[in-house]
Amino acid sequence: MPANTRGSILQRARDLFARQGYRGTSIRQLTLGLGLTPAALYYHFTGKEDVLASVLAPMERDGETIIARMAELERTPDAIREVFDRYFDLLARDIAIFRFVANDLDVQRSAVGQRLRGQARDLFAWLTGSSSDVTDRIRAAAAVGTIRLSIEQSGVESDAHRDAIIGRALQIMTD
């Protein structure tokens, strides 16, 4: 099998998952447009959930990097800006996959989905610190939502507005 078969399957899966959802994508569909048989897919992956985990692996690794960095930082405005910069990069790399994860219940219930949800909880816990005040939780949600929605709405062009987006998110957190 060609060395790029695994990569081709992952790219096809990424496209189909983002467009049709996890449940709406079959093993047959994953291989159909590539001229492969399901057996070829099983040569590279143990099954559809393994394909999903591999598609989401870059996002999961990026999230782990952010969480590890947060553990080293004291929650100051400069540290929050750094975390928001990293979060912006994570989303900007593939907002369609982030949207897929956020909106697909089957993905959220999967092992990789649970790990990604854990990362989101860790981000919110760090942003709110030890505060249980509802206002602090709303600020954190609004700041993270500002970044996510700005990227979703403006797509690639969001990079041109990166400083304004992150600045506004930081302002929400620190007002």
Short mmCIF file of the C-alpha atoms (twelve columns), coordinates in Angstrom:
data_MODEL
# 
_entry.id   MODEL 
# 
loop_
_atom_site.group_PDB 
_atom_site.id 
_atom_site.type_symbol 
_atom_site.label_atom_id 
_atom_site.label_alt_id 
_atom_site.label_comp_id 
_atom_site.label_asym_id 
_atom_site.label_seq_id 
_atom_site.Cartn_x 
_atom_site.Cartn_y 
_atom_site.Cartn_z 
_atom_site.pdbx_PDB_model_num 
ATOM 1   C CA . MET A 1   0.000   0.000  0.000  1 
ATOM 2   C CA . PRO A 2   1.280   3.490  -0.751 1 
ATOM 3   C CA . ALA A 3   2.756   5.389  2.188  1 
ATOM 4   C CA . ASN A 4   0.155   8.138  1.831  1 
ATOM 5   C CA . THR A 5   -2.866  5.816  2.111  1 
ATOM 6   C CA . ARG A 6   -3.275  6.533  5.824  1 
ATOM 7   C CA . GLY A 7   -3.058  10.281 5.205  1 
ATOM 8   C CA . SER A 8   -5.567  10.052 2.356  1 
ATOM 9   C CA . ILE A 9   -8.015  8.192  4.582  1 
ATOM 10  C CA . LEU A 10  -7.594  10.792 7.331  1 
ATOM 11  C CA . GLN A 11  -8.174  13.694 4.939  1 
ATOM 12  C CA . ARG A 12  -11.284 12.034 3.516  1 
ATOM 13  C CA . ALA A 13  -12.537 11.265 7.034  1 
ATOM 14  C CA . ARG A 14  -11.915 14.844 8.123  1 
ATOM 15  C CA . ASP A 15  -13.940 16.151 5.185  1 
ATOM 16  C CA . LEU A 16  -16.797 13.650 5.569  1 
ATOM 17  C CA . PHE A 17  -16.992 13.933 9.363  1 
ATOM 18  C CA . ALA A 18  -17.113 17.733 9.145  1 
ATOM 19  C CA . ARG A 19  -19.812 17.617 6.458  1 
ATOM 20  C CA . GLN A 20  -21.929 14.575 7.451  1 
ATOM 21  C CA . GLY A 21  -21.106 13.945 11.099 1 
ATOM 22  C CA . TYR A 22  -19.585 10.862 12.673 1 
ATOM 23  C CA . ARG A 23  -22.695 8.686  12.593 1 
ATOM 24  C CA . GLY A 24  -23.522 9.823  9.049  1 
ATOM 25  C CA . THR A 25  -20.178 8.587  7.727  1 
ATOM 26  C CA . SER A 26  -19.634 4.897  7.050  1 
ATOM 27  C CA . ILE A 27  -16.423 2.933  6.580  1 
ATOM 28  C CA . ARG A 28  -17.527 2.332  2.996  1 
ATOM 29  C CA . GLN A 29  -17.870 6.079  2.389  1 
ATOM 30  C CA . LEU A 30  -14.424 6.661  3.865  1 
ATOM 31  C CA . THR A 31  -12.862 4.308  1.324  1 
ATOM 32  C CA . LEU A 32  -15.165 4.816  -1.670 1 
ATOM 33  C CA . GLY A 33  -13.697 7.964  -3.161 1 
ATOM 34  C CA . LEU A 34  -10.149 6.734  -2.585 1 
ATOM 35  C CA . GLY A 35  -10.429 3.553  -4.597 1 
ATOM 36  C CA . LEU A 36  -9.804  1.486  -1.469 1 
ATOM 37  C CA . THR A 37  -11.619 -1.422 0.083  1 
ATOM 38  C CA . PRO A 38  -12.734 -1.429 3.713  1 
ATOM 39  C CA . ALA A 39  -9.985  -4.020 4.299  1 
ATOM 40  C CA . ALA A 40  -7.422  -1.396 3.281  1 
ATOM 41  C CA . LEU A 41  -8.809  0.966  5.910  1 
ATOM 42  C CA . TYR A 42  -8.602  -1.775 8.538  1 
ATOM 43  C CA . TYR A 43  -4.959  -2.294 7.614  1 
ATOM 44  C CA . HIS A 44  -4.265  1.230  8.925  1 
ATOM 45  C CA . PHE A 45  -6.965  1.619  11.597 1 
ATOM 46  C CA . THR A 46  -8.773  -0.674 14.029 1 
ATOM 47  C CA . GLY A 47  -12.123 0.868  13.106 1 
ATOM 48  C CA . LYS A 48  -14.065 4.080  12.660 1 
ATOM 49  C CA . GLU A 49  -13.389 5.297  16.216 1 
ATOM 50  C CA . ASP A 50  -9.651  4.871  15.593 1 
ATOM 51  C CA . VAL A 51  -10.033 6.971  12.432 1 
ATOM 52  C CA . LEU A 52  -11.886 9.597  14.491 1 
ATOM 53  C CA . ALA A 53  -9.169  9.629  17.168 1 
ATOM 54  C CA . SER A 54  -6.510  10.029 14.478 1 
ATOM 55  C CA . VAL A 55  -8.393  12.890 12.795 1 
ATOM 56  C CA . LEU A 56  -8.703  14.649 16.156 1 
ATOM 57  C CA . ALA A 57  -5.161  13.837 17.360 1 
ATOM 58  C CA . PRO A 58  -3.625  17.173 16.243 1 
ATOM 59  C CA . MET A 59  -6.347  19.129 18.065 1 
ATOM 60  C CA . GLU A 60  -5.930  16.959 21.144 1 
ATOM 61  C CA . ARG A 61  -2.135  17.430 21.140 1 
ATOM 62  C CA . ASP A 62  -2.515  21.198 20.749 1 
ATOM 63  C CA . GLY A 63  -4.987  21.227 23.628 1 
ATOM 64  C CA . GLU A 64  -2.594  19.223 25.811 1 
ATOM 65  C CA . THR A 65  0.141   21.756 25.040 1 
ATOM 66  C CA . ILE A 66  -2.123  24.631 26.095 1 
ATOM 67  C CA . ILE A 67  -3.135  22.848 29.316 1 
ATOM 68  C CA . ALA A 68  0.504   22.081 30.166 1 
ATOM 69  C CA . ARG A 69  1.467   25.702 29.575 1 
ATOM 70  C CA . MET A 70  -1.420  26.966 31.705 1 
ATOM 71  C CA . ALA A 71  -0.110  24.868 34.596 1 
ATOM 72  C CA . GLU A 72  3.145   26.857 34.419 1 
ATOM 73  C CA . LEU A 73  1.438   30.261 34.389 1 
ATOM 74  C CA . GLU A 74  0.035   32.465 37.084 1 
ATOM 75  C CA . ARG A 75  -3.325  33.860 35.965 1 
ATOM 76  C CA . THR A 76  -2.268  37.395 35.001 1 
ATOM 77  C CA . PRO A 77  -3.491  39.468 32.038 1 
ATOM 78  C CA . ASP A 78  -0.282  38.599 30.119 1 
ATOM 79  C CA . ALA A 79  -0.756  34.899 30.850 1 
ATOM 80  C CA . ILE A 80  -4.407  35.027 29.804 1 
ATOM 81  C CA . ARG A 81  -3.355  36.733 26.557 1 
ATOM 82  C CA . GLU A 82  -0.820  33.949 25.916 1 
ATOM 83  C CA . VAL A 83  -3.449  31.267 26.521 1 
ATOM 84  C CA . PHE A 84  -5.901  33.082 24.236 1 
ATOM 85  C CA . ASP A 85  -3.193  33.321 21.545 1 
ATOM 86  C CA . ARG A 86  -2.670  29.569 21.723 1 
ATOM 87  C CA . TYR A 87  -6.412  28.891 21.765 1 
ATOM 88  C CA . PHE A 88  -6.869  31.144 18.731 1 
ATOM 89  C CA . ASP A 89  -4.191  29.152 16.882 1 
ATOM 90  C CA . LEU A 90  -5.819  25.839 17.809 1 
ATOM 91  C CA . LEU A 91  -9.169  26.962 16.406 1 
ATOM 92  C CA . ALA A 92  -7.784  28.764 13.363 1 
ATOM 93  C CA . ARG A 93  -5.924  25.636 12.221 1 
ATOM 94  C CA . ASP A 94  -9.208  23.802 11.578 1 
ATOM 95  C CA . ILE A 95  -12.390 25.491 12.733 1 
ATOM 96  C CA . ALA A 96  -14.522 22.999 10.763 1 
ATOM 97  C CA . ILE A 97  -13.205 20.128 12.871 1 
ATOM 98  C CA . PHE A 98  -13.669 22.123 16.077 1 
ATOM 99  C CA . ARG A 99  -17.276 22.829 15.053 1 
ATOM 100 C CA . PHE A 100 -17.747 19.118 14.277 1 
ATOM 101 C CA . VAL A 101 -16.504 18.165 17.760 1 
ATOM 102 C CA . ALA A 102 -18.650 20.820 19.452 1 
ATOM 103 C CA . ASN A 103 -21.839 19.853 17.613 1 
ATOM 104 C CA . ASP A 104 -21.661 16.061 17.221 1 
ATOM 105 C CA . LEU A 105 -22.981 14.194 20.274 1 
ATOM 106 C CA . ASP A 106 -21.494 10.901 19.088 1 
ATOM 107 C CA . VAL A 107 -18.059 12.514 19.047 1 
ATOM 108 C CA . GLN A 108 -18.589 14.090 22.454 1 
ATOM 109 C CA . ARG A 109 -19.425 10.667 23.897 1 
ATOM 110 C CA . SER A 110 -16.375 8.989  22.330 1 
ATOM 111 C CA . ALA A 111 -13.138 8.489  24.268 1 
ATOM 112 C CA . VAL A 112 -11.352 11.247 22.349 1 
ATOM 113 C CA . GLY A 113 -14.385 13.508 22.707 1 
ATOM 114 C CA . GLN A 114 -14.341 13.030 26.475 1 
ATOM 115 C CA . ARG A 115 -10.654 13.942 26.579 1 
ATOM 116 C CA . LEU A 116 -11.313 17.095 24.527 1 
ATOM 117 C CA . ARG A 117 -14.188 18.032 26.844 1 
ATOM 118 C CA . GLY A 118 -11.825 17.554 29.769 1 
ATOM 119 C CA . GLN A 119 -9.423  20.006 28.157 1 
ATOM 120 C CA . ALA A 120 -12.255 22.530 27.775 1 
ATOM 121 C CA . ARG A 121 -13.118 22.107 31.467 1 
ATOM 122 C CA . ASP A 122 -9.451  22.631 32.370 1 
ATOM 123 C CA . LEU A 123 -9.369  25.831 30.295 1 
ATOM 124 C CA . PHE A 124 -12.466 27.197 32.030 1 
ATOM 125 C CA . ALA A 125 -11.167 26.173 35.459 1 
ATOM 126 C CA . TRP A 126 -7.923  28.036 34.806 1 
ATOM 127 C CA . LEU A 127 -9.694  31.115 33.446 1 
ATOM 128 C CA . THR A 128 -12.045 31.330 36.424 1 
ATOM 129 C CA . GLY A 129 -9.405  30.414 39.004 1 
ATOM 130 C CA . SER A 130 -10.846 29.457 42.356 1 
ATOM 131 C CA . SER A 131 -13.855 31.728 41.863 1 
ATOM 132 C CA . SER A 132 -17.277 30.157 41.895 1 
ATOM 133 C CA . ASP A 133 -18.871 33.518 41.089 1 
ATOM 134 C CA . VAL A 134 -21.293 33.225 38.190 1 
ATOM 135 C CA . THR A 135 -20.055 36.535 36.752 1 
ATOM 136 C CA . ASP A 136 -16.517 35.141 36.432 1 
ATOM 137 C CA . ARG A 137 -17.850 32.033 34.710 1 
ATOM 138 C CA . ILE A 138 -19.888 34.164 32.295 1 
ATOM 139 C CA . ARG A 139 -16.813 36.285 31.529 1 
ATOM 140 C CA . ALA A 140 -14.752 33.179 30.747 1 
ATOM 141 C CA . ALA A 141 -17.489 31.777 28.501 1 
ATOM 142 C CA . ALA A 142 -17.928 35.121 26.735 1 
ATOM 143 C CA . ALA A 143 -14.179 35.546 26.179 1 
ATOM 144 C CA . VAL A 144 -13.708 32.036 24.779 1 
ATOM 145 C CA . GLY A 145 -16.893 32.430 22.733 1 
ATOM 146 C CA . THR A 146 -15.622 35.717 21.304 1 
ATOM 147 C CA . ILE A 147 -12.549 33.957 19.940 1 
ATOM 148 C CA . ARG A 148 -14.432 30.949 18.617 1 
ATOM 149 C CA . LEU A 149 -17.299 32.852 17.000 1 
ATOM 150 C CA . SER A 150 -14.980 35.441 15.471 1 
ATOM 151 C CA . ILE A 151 -13.007 32.687 13.755 1 
ATOM 152 C CA . GLU A 152 -16.159 30.832 12.712 1 
ATOM 153 C CA . GLN A 153 -17.765 33.943 11.256 1 
ATOM 154 C CA . SER A 154 -14.765 35.423 9.494  1 
ATOM 155 C CA . GLY A 155 -12.816 32.248 8.727  1 
ATOM 156 C CA . VAL A 156 -9.352  32.671 7.291  1 
ATOM 157 C CA . GLU A 157 -9.637  36.453 7.353  1 
ATOM 158 C CA . SER A 158 -9.785  36.262 11.142 1 
ATOM 159 C CA . ASP A 159 -5.978  36.237 11.184 1 
ATOM 160 C CA . ALA A 160 -6.016  39.849 9.994  1 
ATOM 161 C CA . HIS A 161 -8.098  40.705 13.061 1 
ATOM 162 C CA . ARG A 162 -6.253  38.427 15.493 1 
ATOM 163 C CA . ASP A 163 -5.037  41.191 17.826 1 
ATOM 164 C CA . ALA A 164 -8.467  42.821 17.980 1 
ATOM 165 C CA . ILE A 165 -10.198 39.489 18.675 1 
ATOM 166 C CA . ILE A 166 -7.757  38.450 21.389 1 
ATOM 167 C CA . GLY A 167 -7.705  41.978 22.807 1 
ATOM 168 C CA . ARG A 168 -11.487 41.991 23.106 1 
ATOM 169 C CA . ALA A 169 -11.495 38.553 24.748 1 
ATOM 170 C CA . LEU A 170 -8.876  39.763 27.230 1 
ATOM 171 C CA . GLN A 171 -10.910 42.906 27.909 1 
ATOM 172 C CA . ILE A 172 -13.956 40.752 28.678 1 
ATOM 173 C CA . MET A 173 -11.897 38.745 31.180 1 
ATOM 174 C CA . THR A 174 -10.316 41.717 32.908 1 
ATOM 175 C CA . ASP A 175 -13.172 44.285 33.049 1 
# 
